[in-house]
Every structure is written in structure tokens, then in C-alpha cells.
């Protein structure tokens, strides 16, 4: 893979924009890591956290810069209570599987953290149900879950406007994730839990992929790039009001909820 030197970043006082929860051709994604990195670079991102499906036994590639974008490989593991993203864990000597608690404990023993993926997915098979487990992180927003609850008529309108207004069209599919935010509130009452906004870029995201498969590399890169731009738009969420945009992404694709004067603010930590 082609790599580039790490860019010079100031020591502090910056926000690093990136994408978390991205699938490549190592599992069910439509683009290679190099293609994903190139699309992320054109969208102005500095890092991508890849979460290809697996059982934790594969040795991940080391973090590397591709097209000037830091690419970090995690793994999305199936449990009996939903999907758990293992980030920073060493390769497992045995396949990770079983209950959410068993998998989380294995991930933590291997030096990683466990993140509940798409916790409120409309698809029961994808929804996280292991809430009795003290996960390290929660996807308070998941783009794949957001489009799955749209009506067929709404999806039809998305397809019609995607070519002209790709970022605006994808943003229109995002609703305020009240249920996931409530779960995050409950989790943070017990301890520190990181919140993440997951792009969940894979074969089923709306846009060209809904109309037909994407055989051309250029189409894949363009679609990844448009989606990444959606996740850069800054904003905040006020209780009781729909969210017009995503909060600004922070240093490791992570968010920390800071209640202040009736608003949920998101900042790096």
C-alpha cells in the first residue's frame, strides 16, 4: 500500500476531523483501504477508523498514513446481544464470540476497548441488547441506522436528490437519535463512557448503492467522500428539538457529553 509521511500537527488547541466505523473490502465494504483513505483526504479528513467484521483473530495492519490520512484498523465482532467494535485490542488467540459480557471482557483483556455499535438499529439482528454490560463506548449516532427507519417514499426522494445535493440529501436522512442519547445518559450515570458518531459505510448505505452495485472505483470514492463531508458539519443538540446537523467530530472520533445550561455540548477530551 502506498503510504505518505505523517503530517505535522500542532501539540494542542486543534480539532482533528475523521471518520469512525468504516468497512473496507476486507469484509463487506465496497472500497479498499487505499480508496477509502483517498476519499477521506479529498473530504478533508485526517483519520479513518476501519471496523471490518471479524472474530478478532486476524492480525490488523499497523496504523499507517495513506494519502495523508491516518488509517487505524479495529474489528466489529458479533455477540449474542449485538455487534461490539473492538478498538486497540491485540489479535485474539481464539475467535471472539458469545455473550456481550464475555466478548467485552476478552477485548479488554487483550488491551482494547469495546464500543456498542448501532445500538438502536431498526433491524433487530443489529440492535444492541447487552445494556447490562459496562461498555467503554456507545455509538450515539449511526448513519446506517438512520436511513433504515426511512419510509420507501422518503428513500425514493433521497435517490432523486442525491445527485444534485449529496451532502444535504444524506443529512436529511438523519433524525435526532433520542433513544441512543438516552442510553448514553444512563451509561454515563455509572461511569465514563465515550460517545461516537459512526459513519457505518458499507454495502447498504443510501445513494448509488441503493440503486445498483458500485462497480467503478471512481463511484465508490465519490460516495465515500460525500458521506465523510456530511459528518464534518458542526452543531449542537438542544433537548426537545430536532438536530439540524452532527456535532463537530473530535480528536479520536469521540465525543464527551457536557450538560450546560440546558444543552448537550460535545467537545474533545
XYZ file of C-alpha atoms in Angstrom:
269
model
C 0.000 0.000 0.000
C 1.193 3.486 -0.789
C 1.934 5.469 2.337
C 2.824 9.087 2.989
C 4.724 10.684 5.880
C 2.751 11.803 8.904
C 1.757 15.485 8.663
C 2.951 17.985 11.223
C 0.219 18.784 13.727
C 0.489 21.412 16.493
C 0.715 19.955 20.002
C -2.634 21.283 21.236
C -5.548 23.550 20.542
C -6.836 21.776 17.421
C -9.708 19.575 16.363
C -8.769 16.593 14.223
C -11.566 15.601 11.865
C -12.030 11.988 10.939
C -14.432 9.127 10.314
C -15.204 6.177 12.564
C -16.934 2.882 11.660
C -15.970 2.312 8.055
C -15.970 -1.056 6.249
C -13.498 -1.959 3.513
C -13.162 -4.876 1.114
C -11.568 -6.802 3.991
C -15.180 -7.596 4.947
C -18.386 -6.278 3.346
C -17.270 -2.818 2.230
C -17.055 -1.631 -1.368
C -13.677 0.111 -1.298
C -10.117 -0.844 -0.426
C -8.344 0.906 2.436
C -6.344 2.935 -0.091
C -9.538 4.015 -1.866
C -11.216 4.925 1.424
C -8.194 6.949 2.518
C -8.102 8.817 -0.792
C -11.800 9.712 -0.474
C -11.280 10.801 3.141
C -8.364 13.018 2.098
C -10.484 14.752 -0.539
C -13.165 15.331 2.112
C -10.598 16.995 4.378
C -10.380 14.230 6.987
C -7.217 13.365 8.888
C -8.025 9.861 10.134
C -10.287 6.887 9.458
C -11.051 4.085 11.926
C -11.881 0.946 9.964
C -14.194 -1.576 11.620
C -14.337 -4.554 9.295
C -16.332 -7.550 10.523
C -14.353 -10.386 12.048
C -13.738 -12.567 15.079
C -10.690 -10.727 16.388
C -8.147 -13.345 15.317
C -6.826 -11.529 12.239
C -3.639 -9.540 12.769
C -4.597 -5.985 11.819
C -2.384 -3.831 9.696
C -0.383 -1.315 11.728
C -1.667 2.263 11.828
C -0.412 3.953 8.685
C -0.796 7.139 6.716
C -2.334 6.717 3.288
C -2.955 9.774 1.137
C -2.053 11.745 4.254
C -4.873 10.124 6.267
C -4.149 8.063 9.386
C -5.824 4.653 8.955
C -6.446 2.571 12.086
C -7.916 -0.932 11.930
C -10.435 -2.081 14.541
C -12.837 -5.027 14.246
C -16.623 -5.366 14.546
C -17.446 -8.583 16.413
C -20.780 -10.407 16.582
C -22.112 -11.208 20.042
C -25.397 -12.759 21.134
C -26.553 -9.237 22.055
C -25.470 -7.239 19.023
C -22.244 -6.014 17.480
C -19.264 -4.805 19.514
C -16.423 -2.797 17.978
C -13.065 -3.788 19.457
C -10.603 -0.913 19.159
C -6.952 -1.188 20.141
C -7.093 -4.879 21.040
C -4.316 -7.331 20.286
C -5.194 -10.263 17.999
C -7.111 -12.920 19.899
C -5.700 -16.476 20.120
C -9.278 -17.755 19.742
C -12.366 -16.469 17.893
C -14.272 -13.866 19.879
C -17.907 -14.887 20.276
C -20.609 -15.396 22.871
C -22.434 -13.048 25.193
C -21.752 -9.293 25.214
C -20.102 -9.570 28.619
C -17.817 -12.417 27.563
C -16.705 -10.661 24.393
C -16.192 -7.320 26.155
C -14.095 -8.942 28.870
C -11.969 -10.685 26.230
C -11.490 -7.425 24.327
C -10.435 -5.603 27.476
C -8.035 -8.408 28.455
C -6.475 -8.005 25.004
C -5.843 -4.324 25.734
C -8.743 -2.847 23.772
C -11.987 -1.034 24.395
C -15.464 -2.235 23.436
C -17.994 0.036 21.707
C -21.669 -0.840 21.257
C -22.335 -0.496 17.522
C -25.615 0.819 16.026
C -27.363 0.272 19.395
C -30.817 1.360 18.226
C -30.821 -0.121 14.731
C -34.298 -0.757 13.279
C -33.016 -4.235 12.400
C -33.384 -6.462 15.437
C -30.363 -8.543 14.433
C -28.150 -5.441 14.525
C -29.608 -3.766 17.631
C -27.530 -3.817 20.817
C -29.274 -5.553 23.724
C -26.391 -6.039 26.150
C -27.100 -2.933 28.202
C -26.244 -4.718 31.441
C -22.616 -4.749 30.264
C -20.424 -1.696 31.098
C -19.223 -0.942 27.561
C -16.462 1.603 27.036
C -18.277 3.453 24.292
C -21.631 3.859 22.550
C -22.443 4.936 19.030
C -24.893 7.696 19.892
C -25.453 8.124 16.159
C -25.084 5.559 13.387
C -25.680 6.600 9.794
C -26.720 3.104 8.707
C -29.423 3.012 11.385
C -30.636 6.481 10.413
C -31.578 5.617 6.839
C -33.057 2.217 7.709
C -36.011 3.817 9.512
C -36.992 5.908 6.491
C -40.172 5.076 4.573
C -39.865 3.856 0.992
C -41.249 7.162 -0.268
C -38.591 9.056 1.667
C -35.863 6.813 0.278
C -37.185 7.491 -3.204
C -36.861 11.231 -2.650
C -33.335 10.721 -1.329
C -32.356 8.923 -4.512
C -33.810 11.693 -6.667
C -31.937 14.497 -4.881
C -28.673 12.658 -4.139
C -27.002 13.512 -7.445
C -27.637 17.249 -7.042
C -27.218 17.691 -3.292
C -25.345 14.645 -1.932
C -24.354 16.052 1.470
C -27.728 17.704 2.030
C -29.567 14.561 0.967
C -27.646 12.333 3.357
C -28.075 14.856 6.176
C -31.843 14.877 5.563
C -31.940 11.186 6.457
C -30.571 11.900 9.946
C -33.084 12.171 12.787
C -32.429 13.097 16.373
C -31.260 9.789 17.981
C -33.262 10.208 21.196
C -33.179 6.543 22.179
C -29.416 6.242 21.764
C -28.825 9.505 23.627
C -30.991 8.243 26.496
C -28.955 5.033 26.614
C -25.783 7.097 26.721
C -27.182 9.182 29.590
C -27.937 6.014 31.536
C -24.483 4.605 30.866
C -22.639 7.765 31.905
C -24.508 7.717 35.201
C -22.483 4.601 36.043
C -19.102 5.748 34.733
C -17.223 7.356 31.912
C -18.485 6.203 28.515
C -17.237 7.594 25.226
C -19.785 8.569 22.575
C -19.079 8.150 18.884
C -20.851 9.038 15.655
C -20.489 6.073 13.317
C -20.485 6.544 9.563
C -21.020 2.782 9.112
C -20.036 2.987 5.455
C -20.679 -0.358 3.815
C -22.678 -2.008 1.060
C -26.120 -0.883 2.221
C -25.841 2.874 2.683
C -28.255 5.045 0.650
C -27.228 6.768 -2.529
C -25.821 4.922 -5.521
C -25.638 1.689 -3.511
C -29.450 1.588 -3.197
C -29.948 1.853 -6.940
C -27.284 -0.605 -8.087
C -23.894 -2.015 -7.051
C -20.925 0.305 -7.459
C -18.581 -1.404 -9.942
C -16.376 1.593 -10.651
C -13.689 2.665 -8.226
C -14.434 6.285 -9.008
C -18.062 5.887 -7.910
C -17.015 4.251 -4.648
C -14.545 7.015 -3.882
C -17.071 9.722 -4.695
C -19.743 8.188 -2.462
C -17.326 7.754 0.467
C -16.163 11.344 0.036
C -19.716 12.736 0.089
C -20.626 10.783 3.205
C -17.482 11.883 5.040
C -18.355 15.519 4.328
C -21.755 15.052 5.968
C -20.070 14.110 9.232
C -17.962 17.267 9.404
C -20.789 19.777 9.777
C -20.614 21.408 13.258
C -23.587 21.936 15.508
C -25.151 21.066 18.836
C -28.280 19.356 20.105
C -30.868 21.005 22.300
C -33.219 18.767 24.277
C -36.666 18.633 22.715
C -35.533 19.934 19.329
C -34.523 18.069 16.168
C -30.825 18.057 15.438
C -30.032 20.087 12.288
C -26.569 18.575 11.981
C -23.974 16.415 13.605
C -21.823 17.825 16.406
C -18.234 18.554 15.410
C -16.029 15.456 15.411
C -13.185 15.454 17.892
C -9.706 14.110 18.440
C -10.318 10.382 18.096
C -13.748 10.441 16.513
C -15.080 10.584 20.059
C -17.457 12.886 21.881
C -17.981 13.695 25.527
C -21.358 14.930 26.706
C -21.121 18.054 28.857
C -24.526 19.260 30.181
C -24.504 23.036 30.473
C -27.435 25.460 30.688
C -29.930 23.023 29.253
C -27.866 21.986 26.241
C -25.791 18.963 25.364
C -22.414 20.166 24.202
C -19.856 17.917 22.604
C -16.154 18.545 22.947
C -12.861 16.728 22.730
C -11.472 15.131 25.888
